[in-house]
Each structure stands twice: as structure tokens, then as C-alpha cells.
Amino acid sequence: MSEERSLNFIEHIIEDDLKAGFQKNKLRFRFPPEPNGYLHIGHASSICLNFGLGERYDAPVNLRFDDTNPAKEEQAYVDAIKRDVEWLGFEWEKECYASDYFQQLYDWAINLIKKGKAYVDSQDSETIAEQKGTPTKPGTPSPYRDRSIEENLELFEGMKNGDFKEGAHVLRAKIDMSSTNMLMRDPVMYRILNKSHHRTGNDWHIYPMYDWAHGESDYIEQVSHSLCTLEFLPHRELYDWFLDQVYEEQNVRSKQREFARRNLSHTVVSKRKLLRLVEEGVVTGWDDPRMPTISGLRRRGYTAESIRKFADTIGIAKRENLIDVSLLEFCIREDLNKKANRVMAVLDPVKVVITNYPEGQEEWLEAENNPEEEEMTYRKVPFSREIYIEREDFREEANRKFFRLKLGKEVRLKNAYIIKAESVVKDDEGNITEIHCTYDEESRSGSGTEASMRKVKGTLHWVSVAHAEEVEVRVYDRLFNDAEPDGHENKDFMEFINPESLTVVKGYAEPSLKESKPGEQYQFQRLGYFCVDTESSKDGIIFNKTVGLRDTWAKLQDKK
RNA sequence: UGGCCUAUGGUGUAAUUGGUAACACAGCUGAUUUUGGUUCAGUCGUUCAAGGUUCGAGUCCUUGUAGGCCAACCA
């Protein structure tokens, strides 16, 4: 589907497997979210990796919810996750749940007990943790490690039936208390949780731990390549150990491989931290347009295409990374430049009176919708004697580099006339309240006259005062002032919150925007890309700023 | 004072598996432009260090150095 591109290391692994004789039609992948939060841009990378592999090899990809912890998980998250994956444009083969496999997992656990490879430990978690040792010191065996198979079976059944309180017992795999890998020191397979599960209700009183559930779920679904983030690398040994206990020759043996999670500058990508932003009211919710969640980006105006392009561009590897958010911004500009219609809106208005334009007269001028379009389409924009322009587009005096309106000089009004600033009106405090201009009657855009072809250096966007539609515009800036807010050892990431991440302004838009609907995207000419917010309605149109245009003028200003 | 992983321009990722270090973003110049946008042209700058093997090393070996991960009844 995509143009030729070099392979990432995961694709190299798959190619090697194929060369070694693995059948292509046995390839199968999965995206395995835990339904305890919303998906973010980091997950988008994983989604694009797994589903991208599915497209590349024409292999099925399951959406599997890792729902083994009813204390944290909710149906609402399941729904949000499905919506986000769908919106990104991917189709899963099957919708699966680890909880679908609880019975199979339980049966396998019984077998492990019977083979003497699992036992019930009746100590509390602190004691078990102490006995685990440290990375440099081996652990010591639990006094319950050598319980009889009969006793283990009986206790485990009791755990399952709800005979015990939470924490009374756990089922542990009997592996190696002195392994250099802490995860192999008799890991817990089941704990008692007397909680209702969003799918299995009160059927179970015991729930499997990640390591026991995940690999076996892969195996049940016959996932060939189980891809996860690097922090699970030490789990691989355990993944393989558990698989050894249930694997049968004729089946595909699932293979776990790990890649580095993607970090984005000026934000955080961790469900726990994002949850804090939501719970502490820093943002209005998981889909606040400042959030790096997929739902937040969507509401901000990011397109699925731009996010997929981004994921594709940053690639997949194993090293630590901090991707500059400017790359994400590039991806959305590139996409919206092609798709978004150009319109005019003024966000910080100052009134211009065209003194030689007849009072009461109005004209509906033709305006291009998008110069990037293959076949140009047009709309009408009203012009009249009084218009708004941006306050920063006028200066009484300025040097040659200022290509905008200044006293005694001319500027082109986009799609309209050339005007010349003659004088200003100020209030008692010296603020400019009106700019009086004259216009060149012959200079109307597209009229074909000699005057209309005149080259003037600056072109401004504008809105007719009488026809302007008042709109609310939410101007967003990065949520954090620091490139890596959670990268400081002695500082909490919350200390770097940008207090000016949201500015709400009243703007004046051309009347064609009156009928705009939530989700629609526009380029406000010379300002940036904006989309109609989900809270927008006929009575109050609300725009979110997606991203500004590249602004070389602003860069020049910054240098001073 | 253990085990494992990683190291390529400012950032991210490649390099036909030992054969001219490249692509994108960002930066900087300039051209075009009725958006200081877009587009176009150009430019800046890279293999963690030290040894070794080799005609030849980003790639292989050795030793360092730096960063990351591992001691939840979380995933």
C-alpha cells in the first residue's frame, strides 16, 4: 500500500522467519490494550505497527483487551478504545478479551499444579516480596513451596469459589527463586479479587496476572508475533516458560518481541500521568484538545491520515527517543494544506473604515476555496465600507520589512481591493480604535484591470463588520513548557504545565462559516488550521486551533 | 555491588548484512507567491571512546563509557 520503504527491525525478524520456513498464511498479530484509560499517540504507533504489519502481509490482526484486573478496568474504556482504533482506519479480525480465556487458563493452571509446577502460597504480599530478594541477591523459597499437590488443588479450588478473603492466598509458578531474572522467582499467576468484572460479572474470584494471561492468550489466538514495549523484555523468559507448559507441536508458537515506546516532546505519554491531568482538572477530560490522546488529537483537528503518517515517519526501533512535536505538526499541516478550505477570520480585530467607499454599499466578491485544489471552487465573501483586520497587521510606522499596513502605504485585501492607510483614530489612552483608509476602486481582485494586477507587497485577510459572524476560538499551545516534563529526577512533571495552554478569544468570521458543523476543518488564512469543536452549535460556533501556519515572520520577530 | 537492553547529524529513522553514511523533520539562504502559507532550488551538519581483525568496519571481536529496564497480589 505504501511506497517503497526500508524495513524496520520487526519486519526483518518476520522476513527472517519467513525465510526459515514459517508459512506466510500463519502470520497473525494483535493489538492488546488494557481497558483502563484512553489510547494516546504512543499507542497509535503500536496500532500502526501491528495493523500495518497485517496490511503488509495480508494477515489478520485481533483487537484484544487485556482485561485481567477488574479493579481498574471499565467498559467505557473498551468503547473508547474501539472508537479510536476504528477512527484511525483499521479493521480488526476479531474482538477478543483475555477474560474469554479465563476457563482455559484455569484448566491449564490445574494441570500445572498437578505437574508440580505451581503452588498456593498463603503468605501476605509483603512477605512474598521480601523473599523475592533483589536483583543482586537471590530469593528464598516460600515455606509453602512444597505443599502437596492435593492440598494445592483444594486450596486453589477454594480460591476460585470465593472461600477466602482477598490476599489470603495466591497461586505461584514454581520456577527458580535464585534466577538472575526476578520475574522467574516463582511469579504470581493468580490472585484473589472479590470484584465484579465488566464482562464476567461475579463468575470469578480469582484473576490471572499479566504474564500468565498474555502469552497464553496469544497462543490461544495463534498470534505469531506478539509485539510489546521494551519494558517487557525481561518478561520474555517467563513468556516462553509459560508457553512451554502448554505448547503442542502442531501449533504456532507465539513469539514476543519488544520495541521502544515512542516519546513525544512537550507532553507525557503514560496513562497514569494522563489520568492525573484529568483527575486534577488540568484539562477538561481525556479528549481535551491539549491531550496527546487519540481522542484529544481528533478533537483538536488532527486527521487519522496525519497520525498514521506520523507513526510511519518516526518508525520503530529499540533505542530511547524523544520525538520533537514539530514533526507531528508538520504531518497535520501537510494533510490539511491539501484538504482544508481557506476562509477568513479575524481574531484580534481593529476596525478599518474605507472613507471613499459608498456608505451602505456591499459587494459579494469571489474567493478561491483552496489554491491546492485540482479543480478550483469558489465562494462569495461580502465587502463593505467597514471591515476588521488583525490589530498586529497595522503599524503607524514601520520599516521596509513590515509587509503590512502602515500610514501612507498600500496593502492588498485578499480577494478584494488595494487600500491605503490615511489616518488613525485613537481613544483617550492612545489606543487605535479606527484606521481610516482609501481604496483603489479599479483594483478589485480578478477584475482584470491594470490596477487589479498591481503588485503590492502585503496581503491581509479581513472580515466585513456588518456581515461578521461572532465565534468563539480556543487557541491552544503546548501543555508543557518543558520538552521532557517527566524527564527530571527531582521534579514532578506537573511543575512544567504551561499556564497559557488555552486562550479563549472572540473572533469574527466571514458569514460562510455560519453553517459549519462539528468536525469541519478550515484554514483561517494567514493564521492556521482550525476545526469546529464538538461542543459547537448554531447558537455558538466554537473553533479549536489545530496548529498555526509555518510563520517565518514570527521567527524574524523572535530573533530581535 | 547482579542480569538484560541500547548507542548513527539538533530530532527521528535507514544503510543491499563487511564495500561511496542516506531519508524526513528542524535550522539557515534564495526564487516564486493576492496567505510572511504552499511550491521550488540550495545549504548546514552524523557513526559513544580506545584498541584489534581486514585490502576495506556504522556493521565483526575486546575493553571501556553513557543511558535505560528489572525487587506490584499492575499491565
Coordinates of N, CA and C in Angstrom, one line a residue, chain A residues 221-397:
Chain A
E221 N -5.0 -17.6 20.5 CA -5.4 -16.9 19.2 C -4.4 -17.2 18.1
Q222 N -3.4 -18.0 18.4 CA -2.4 -18.3 17.4 C -1.7 -17.1 16.8
V223 N -1.5 -16.1 17.7 CA -0.7 -14.9 17.2 C 0.7 -15.3 17.0
S224 N 1.3 -15.0 15.8 CA 2.6 -15.4 15.5 C 3.7 -14.5 16.1
H225 N 3.4 -13.2 16.1 CA 4.4 -12.2 16.6 C 3.7 -11.3 17.6
S226 N 4.1 -11.4 18.8 CA 3.4 -10.6 19.8 C 4.4 -9.5 20.2
L227 N 4.0 -8.3 19.8 CA 4.9 -7.1 19.9 C 4.5 -6.2 21.0
C228 N 5.5 -5.9 21.8 CA 5.2 -5.1 23.0 C 6.4 -4.1 23.3
T229 N 6.2 -3.3 24.3 CA 7.3 -2.3 24.5 C 8.4 -2.9 25.3
L230 N 9.5 -2.2 25.3 CA 10.8 -2.7 25.8 C 10.8 -3.1 27.3
E231 N 9.9 -2.5 28.1 CA 10.0 -2.8 29.5 C 9.5 -4.3 29.7
F232 N 8.9 -4.9 28.7 CA 8.5 -6.3 28.9 C 9.6 -7.2 28.4
L233 N 10.7 -6.7 28.1 CA 11.8 -7.6 27.6 C 12.2 -8.7 28.6
P234 N 12.4 -8.3 29.9 CA 12.7 -9.4 30.9 C 11.5 -10.4 31.1
H235 N 10.3 -10.0 30.6 CA 9.2 -10.9 30.8 C 9.3 -12.0 29.7
R236 N 10.1 -11.8 28.7 CA 10.1 -12.8 27.6 C 10.5 -14.2 28.1
E237 N 11.4 -14.2 29.0 CA 11.9 -15.5 29.5 C 10.7 -16.3 30.2
L238 N 9.9 -15.5 30.9 CA 8.7 -16.1 31.6 C 7.6 -16.4 30.5
Y239 N 7.5 -15.5 29.6 CA 6.5 -15.8 28.5 C 6.8 -17.1 27.9
D240 N 8.1 -17.4 27.6 CA 8.5 -18.6 27.0 C 8.3 -19.8 27.9
W241 N 8.6 -19.6 29.2 CA 8.4 -20.7 30.2 C 7.0 -21.1 30.2
F242 N 6.1 -20.1 30.3 CA 4.7 -20.5 30.4 C 4.2 -21.2 29.1
L243 N 4.7 -20.7 28.0 CA 4.3 -21.3 26.7 C 4.8 -22.8 26.7
D244 N 6.0 -23.0 27.2 CA 6.5 -24.4 27.2 C 5.5 -25.3 27.9
Q245 N 4.8 -24.8 28.9 CA 3.9 -25.7 29.7 C 2.6 -26.1 28.9
V246 N 2.3 -25.3 27.9 CA 1.0 -25.6 27.2 C 1.2 -25.9 25.7
Y247 N 2.4 -25.6 25.2 CA 2.6 -25.7 23.8 C 2.5 -27.1 23.2
E248 N 1.8 -27.2 22.1 CA 1.7 -28.5 21.4 C 2.3 -28.3 20.0
E249 N 3.0 -29.3 19.6 CA 3.8 -29.3 18.3 C 3.2 -28.7 17.1
Q250 N 1.9 -29.1 16.9 CA 1.3 -28.7 15.6 C 0.9 -27.2 15.5
N251 N 1.0 -26.5 16.7 CA 0.5 -25.2 16.7 C 1.6 -24.1 16.4
V252 N 1.2 -22.9 16.2 CA 2.1 -21.8 16.0 C 2.6 -21.5 17.5
R253 N 3.9 -21.3 17.6 CA 4.4 -20.9 18.9 C 4.6 -19.4 18.9
S254 N 3.8 -18.7 19.6 CA 3.9 -17.2 19.6 C 5.2 -16.7 20.1
K255 N 5.6 -15.6 19.5 CA 7.0 -15.1 19.7 C 6.9 -13.6 20.2
Q256 N 7.4 -13.3 21.4 CA 7.3 -12.0 21.8 C 8.6 -11.2 21.4
R257 N 8.4 -10.0 20.9 CA 9.5 -9.1 20.5 C 9.2 -7.7 21.0
E258 N 10.2 -7.0 21.3 CA 10.0 -5.7 22.0 C 10.6 -4.5 21.3
F259 N 9.9 -3.4 21.3 CA 10.3 -2.2 20.7 C 10.2 -1.0 21.7
A260 N 11.0 0.0 21.4 CA 11.0 1.2 22.3 C 9.7 2.0 22.1
R261 N 9.1 2.3 23.2 CA 7.9 3.1 23.2 C 8.3 4.5 22.7
R262 N 7.4 5.2 22.0 CA 7.7 6.5 21.4 C 7.3 7.6 22.4
N263 N 8.3 8.5 22.6 CA 8.0 9.6 23.5 C 7.9 10.9 22.6
L264 N 7.0 11.7 23.0 CA 6.7 13.0 22.2 C 7.1 14.1 23.1
S265 N 7.8 15.1 22.5 CA 8.3 16.2 23.3 C 7.1 17.1 23.8
H266 N 7.3 17.8 24.9 CA 6.4 18.8 25.4 C 5.0 18.1 25.8
T267 N 5.1 16.8 26.1 CA 3.9 16.2 26.7 C 4.3 14.9 27.4
V268 N 3.3 14.2 27.9 CA 3.6 12.9 28.6 C 2.8 11.9 27.9
V269 N 3.4 10.7 27.8 CA 2.6 9.6 27.2 C 2.7 8.4 28.2
S270 N 1.8 8.5 29.1 CA 1.7 7.4 30.1 C 0.3 7.6 30.7
K271 N -0.4 6.5 30.6 CA -1.8 6.5 31.0 C -2.0 7.1 32.5
R272 N -1.0 6.7 33.3 CA -1.1 7.1 34.7 C -1.0 8.6 34.8
K273 N -0.1 9.2 34.1 CA 0.1 10.6 34.1 C -1.0 11.4 33.4
L274 N -1.5 10.8 32.4 CA -2.6 11.5 31.7 C -3.9 11.5 32.6
L275 N -4.0 10.3 33.3 CA -5.1 10.3 34.2 C -5.1 11.3 35.3
R276 N -3.8 11.6 35.7 CA -3.6 12.7 36.7 C -4.1 14.0 36.2
L277 N -3.7 14.3 34.9 CA -4.1 15.6 34.3 C -5.6 15.7 34.3
V278 N -6.3 14.6 34.0 CA -7.8 14.6 34.0 C -8.3 14.7 35.4
E279 N -7.8 13.9 36.3 CA -8.4 13.9 37.7 C -8.1 15.2 38.4
E280 N -7.0 15.8 38.2 CA -6.6 17.1 38.9 C -7.2 18.3 38.1
G281 N -7.9 18.1 37.1 CA -8.6 19.2 36.4 C -7.7 20.1 35.6
V282 N -6.5 19.7 35.3 CA -5.6 20.5 34.5 C -6.3 20.6 33.1
V283 N -6.9 19.5 32.6 CA -7.6 19.5 31.4 C -9.1 19.2 31.6
T284 N -9.9 19.3 30.6 CA -11.3 19.1 30.9 C -11.7 17.6 30.8
G285 N -10.8 16.8 30.2 CA -11.2 15.4 30.1 C -10.2 14.7 29.2
W286 N -10.4 13.4 29.1 CA -9.4 12.6 28.2 C -9.4 13.1 26.8
D287 N -10.5 13.8 26.3 CA -10.5 14.2 25.0 C -10.3 15.7 24.9
D288 N -9.7 16.3 25.9 CA -9.4 17.7 25.8 C -8.4 17.9 24.7
P289 N -8.6 18.9 23.9 CA -7.7 19.1 22.7 C -6.2 19.3 23.0
R290 N -5.9 19.5 24.2 CA -4.5 19.6 24.6 C -3.9 18.3 24.9
M291 N -4.7 17.2 25.1 CA -4.2 15.9 25.4 C -3.6 15.2 24.2
P292 N -2.5 14.4 24.5 CA -1.9 13.6 23.4 C -2.7 12.3 23.2
T293 N -3.9 12.2 23.7 CA -4.7 11.1 23.5 C -5.2 11.1 22.0
I294 N -5.6 10.0 21.5 CA -6.1 9.9 20.1 C -7.4 10.7 20.1
S295 N -8.2 10.6 21.1 CA -9.5 11.4 21.1 C -9.2 12.9 21.3
G296 N -8.2 13.2 22.0 CA -7.8 14.7 22.1 C -7.3 15.2 20.8
L297 N -6.5 14.5 20.2 CA -5.9 14.9 18.9 C -7.0 15.0 17.9
R298 N -7.9 14.1 17.9 CA -9.1 14.1 17.0 C -9.9 15.4 17.2
R299 N -10.2 15.7 18.4 CA -11.0 16.9 18.7 C -10.2 18.2 18.4
R300 N -8.9 18.1 18.5 CA -8.0 19.2 18.2 C -8.0 19.5 16.7
G301 N -8.4 18.4 15.9 CA -8.4 18.6 14.5 C -7.4 17.8 13.7
Y302 N -6.6 16.9 14.4 CA -5.7 16.0 13.8 C -6.5 15.0 13.0
T303 N -6.1 14.7 11.8 CA -6.7 13.7 11.0 C -6.1 12.3 11.2
A304 N -6.8 11.3 11.0 CA -6.3 9.9 11.1 C -5.1 9.7 10.2
E305 N -5.2 10.3 8.9 CA -4.1 10.2 8.0 C -2.8 10.8 8.5
S306 N -3.0 12.0 9.2 CA -1.8 12.6 9.7 C -1.1 11.8 10.8
I307 N -1.9 11.2 11.6 CA -1.4 10.4 12.7 C -0.7 9.1 12.1
R308 N -1.3 8.6 11.1 CA -0.7 7.4 10.5 C 0.6 7.7 9.8
K309 N 0.6 8.9 9.2 CA 1.8 9.3 8.5 C 2.9 9.6 9.5
F310 N 2.5 10.2 10.6 CA 3.5 10.4 11.7 C 4.1 9.1 12.2
A311 N 3.2 8.2 12.5 CA 3.7 6.9 13.0 C 4.7 6.2 12.0
D312 N 4.3 6.3 10.8 CA 5.1 5.8 9.7 C 6.5 6.4 9.6
T313 N 6.5 7.8 9.8 CA 7.7 8.5 9.7 C 8.7 8.3 10.8
I314 N 8.1 8.2 12.0 CA 9.0 8.0 13.2 C 9.6 6.6 13.3
G315 N 8.8 5.6 12.7 CA 9.4 4.3 12.6 C 9.3 3.6 14.0
I316 N 10.0 2.4 14.0 CA 10.1 1.6 15.1 C 11.5 1.1 15.3
A317 N 12.0 1.2 16.6 CA 13.4 0.8 16.9 C 13.5 0.5 18.3
K318 N 14.7 0.3 18.8 CA 14.8 -0.1 20.2 C 15.5 0.9 21.1
R319 N 15.8 2.1 20.5 CA 16.5 3.0 21.4 C 15.6 4.0 22.0
E320 N 16.1 4.6 23.1 CA 15.4 5.7 23.8 C 15.2 6.8 22.8
N321 N 14.1 7.5 22.9 CA 13.8 8.5 21.9 C 12.9 9.6 22.5
L322 N 13.0 10.8 21.9 CA 12.1 11.9 22.3 C 11.8 12.6 21.0
I323 N 10.7 12.3 20.4 CA 10.4 12.9 19.1 C 9.8 14.3 19.2
D324 N 10.4 15.2 18.5 CA 10.0 16.6 18.5 C 8.6 16.7 18.0
V325 N 7.8 17.4 18.8 CA 6.4 17.6 18.4 C 6.2 18.3 17.1
S326 N 7.3 19.0 16.7 CA 7.2 19.7 15.4 C 7.0 18.8 14.2
L327 N 7.4 17.5 14.4 CA 7.2 16.6 13.3 C 5.8 16.2 13.2
L328 N 5.1 16.1 14.3 CA 3.7 15.8 14.3 C 2.9 17.0 13.7
E329 N 3.4 18.2 14.0 CA 2.7 19.4 13.5 C 3.0 19.4 12.0
F330 N 4.1 19.0 11.5 CA 4.4 19.0 10.1 C 3.4 18.1 9.4
C331 N 3.1 16.9 10.0 CA 2.2 15.9 9.4 C 0.8 16.4 9.3
I332 N 0.3 17.2 10.3 CA -1.0 17.6 10.1 C -1.1 18.8 9.2
R333 N -0.1 19.7 9.2 CA -0.1 20.8 8.2 C -0.1 20.2 6.8
E334 N 0.7 19.3 6.6 CA 0.9 18.7 5.2 C -0.5 18.1 4.7
D335 N -1.2 17.5 5.6 CA -2.5 16.9 5.3 C -3.6 17.9 5.1
L336 N -3.7 18.9 6.0 CA -4.7 19.9 6.0 C -4.5 20.9 4.9
N337 N -3.2 21.1 4.5 CA -2.9 22.0 3.4 C -3.7 21.6 2.1
K338 N -3.8 20.3 2.0 CA -4.5 19.7 0.8 C -6.0 19.8 1.0
K339 N -6.4 19.5 2.2 CA -7.9 19.3 2.4 C -8.7 20.5 2.9
A340 N -8.1 21.4 3.7 CA -8.9 22.4 4.3 C -9.2 23.6 3.4
N341 N -10.4 24.0 3.4 CA -10.7 25.2 2.6 C -10.2 26.4 3.3
R342 N -9.8 27.4 2.5 CA -9.4 28.7 3.1 C -10.6 29.6 3.4
V343 N -10.6 30.2 4.5 CA -11.6 31.2 4.9 C -10.9 32.3 5.6
M344 N -11.7 33.4 5.8 CA -11.1 34.5 6.5 C -11.8 34.7 7.9
A345 N -11.0 34.9 8.9 CA -11.5 35.2 10.2 C -10.5 36.1 10.9
V346 N -11.0 37.0 11.7 CA -10.1 37.9 12.4 C -10.2 37.7 13.9
L347 N -9.1 37.4 14.5 CA -9.1 37.0 16.0 C -8.8 38.1 16.9
D348 N -8.1 39.2 16.4 CA -7.8 40.3 17.3 C -8.1 41.5 16.5
P349 N -9.4 42.0 16.4 CA -9.8 42.9 15.4 C -9.5 44.4 15.7
V350 N -9.2 45.1 14.7 CA -9.2 46.6 14.7 C -10.0 47.0 13.5
K351 N -10.8 48.1 13.7 CA -11.8 48.4 12.6 C -11.1 49.3 11.5
V352 N -11.3 49.0 10.3 CA -10.9 49.9 9.2 C -12.1 50.5 8.5
V353 N -12.0 51.8 8.3 CA -13.1 52.5 7.6 C -12.5 52.9 6.3
I354 N -13.2 52.5 5.2 CA -12.8 52.9 3.9 C -13.5 54.1 3.4
T355 N -12.9 55.3 3.6 CA -13.7 56.5 3.6 C -14.2 56.9 2.2
N356 N -13.6 56.4 1.2 CA -14.1 56.7 -0.2 C -15.0 55.6 -0.7
Y357 N -15.4 54.6 0.1 CA -16.3 53.6 -0.3 C -17.7 54.0 0.1
P358 N -18.7 53.9 -0.8 CA -20.0 54.5 -0.6 C -20.7 53.8 0.7
E359 N -21.2 54.7 1.5 CA -21.9 54.2 2.7 C -23.1 53.3 2.3
G360 N -23.3 52.2 3.0 CA -24.5 51.4 2.7 C -24.3 50.4 1.6
Q361 N -23.2 50.6 0.8 CA -22.9 49.6 -0.3 C -22.3 48.3 0.2
E362 N -22.7 47.2 -0.5 CA -22.0 46.0 -0.2 C -21.8 45.3 -1.5
E363 N -20.7 44.5 -1.6 CA -20.4 43.7 -2.8 C -20.0 42.3 -2.3
W364 N -20.5 41.3 -3.1 CA -20.1 39.9 -2.8 C -19.0 39.5 -3.7
L365 N -17.8 39.3 -3.2 CA -16.6 39.1 -4.0 C -16.3 37.6 -4.1
E366 N -15.7 37.2 -5.2 CA -15.4 35.8 -5.4 C -14.1 35.4 -4.7
A367 N -14.1 34.3 -4.0 CA -12.9 33.9 -3.2 C -12.6 32.4 -3.5
E368 N -11.4 32.1 -3.8 CA -11.0 30.7 -4.0 C -11.1 29.9 -2.7
N369 N -11.6 28.7 -2.8 CA -11.7 27.9 -1.6 C -10.4 27.3 -1.2
N370 N -9.6 26.8 -2.2 CA -8.3 26.2 -1.8 C -7.4 26.2 -3.1
P371 N -6.3 26.9 -3.0 CA -5.4 27.0 -4.2 C -4.8 25.7 -4.5
E372 N -4.9 24.7 -3.6 CA -4.3 23.4 -3.8 C -5.2 22.4 -4.6
E373 N -6.5 22.9 -4.7 CA -7.4 22.0 -5.4 C -7.1 21.8 -6.9
E374 N -7.4 20.6 -7.4 CA -7.1 20.4 -8.8 C -8.1 21.2 -9.6
E375 N -9.4 21.1 -9.2 CA -10.3 21.9 -9.9 C -10.9 23.0 -9.0
M376 N -10.5 24.2 -9.3 CA -10.8 25.3 -8.3 C -12.3 25.5 -8.1
T377 N -12.7 25.7 -6.8 CA -14.1 26.1 -6.5 C -14.0 27.4 -5.8
Y378 N -15.2 28.1 -5.8 CA -15.2 29.4 -5.2 C -16.4 29.6 -4.3
R379 N -16.3 30.7 -3.5 CA -17.5 31.1 -2.7 C -17.5 32.6 -2.7
K380 N -18.6 33.2 -2.2 CA -18.7 34.6 -2.2 C -18.5 35.2 -0.8
V381 N -17.8 36.3 -0.7 CA -17.5 36.9 0.5 C -17.9 38.4 0.5
P382 N -18.6 38.9 1.5 CA -19.1 40.2 1.4 C -18.1 41.3 1.8
F383 N -18.1 42.4 1.1 CA -17.2 43.5 1.3 C -18.1 44.7 1.6
S384 N -17.6 45.6 2.5 CA -18.4 46.8 2.7 C -17.4 47.9 3.2
R385 N -18.0 49.0 3.6 CA -17.2 50.2 4.0 C -16.4 50.0 5.3
E386 N -16.9 49.2 6.2 CA -16.2 49.0 7.4 C -15.8 47.5 7.5
I387 N -14.5 47.3 7.8 CA -14.0 45.9 7.9 C -13.1 45.8 9.1
Y388 N -12.9 44.5 9.5 CA -11.9 44.3 10.6 C -10.7 43.7 10.0
I389 N -9.5 44.1 10.5 CA -8.3 43.4 10.2 C -7.6 43.1 11.5
E390 N -6.6 42.3 11.5 CA -5.9 41.9 12.7 C -5.1 43.2 13.2
R391 N -5.2 43.4 14.5 CA -4.5 44.5 15.1 C -3.0 44.5 14.8
E392 N -2.4 43.4 14.8 CA -1.0 43.3 14.5 C -0.6 43.5 13.0
D393 N -1.6 43.7 12.2 CA -1.3 43.9 10.8 C -1.2 45.4 10.4
F394 N -1.3 46.2 11.5 CA -1.2 47.7 11.2 C -0.2 48.3 12.1
R395 N 0.6 49.2 11.6 CA 1.5 50.0 12.4 C 1.5 51.4 11.8
E396 N 1.6 52.3 12.7 CA 1.6 53.7 12.2 C 2.9 53.9 11.4
E397 N 4.0 53.4 12.0 CA 5.3 53.5 11.3 C 6.0 52.1 11.4

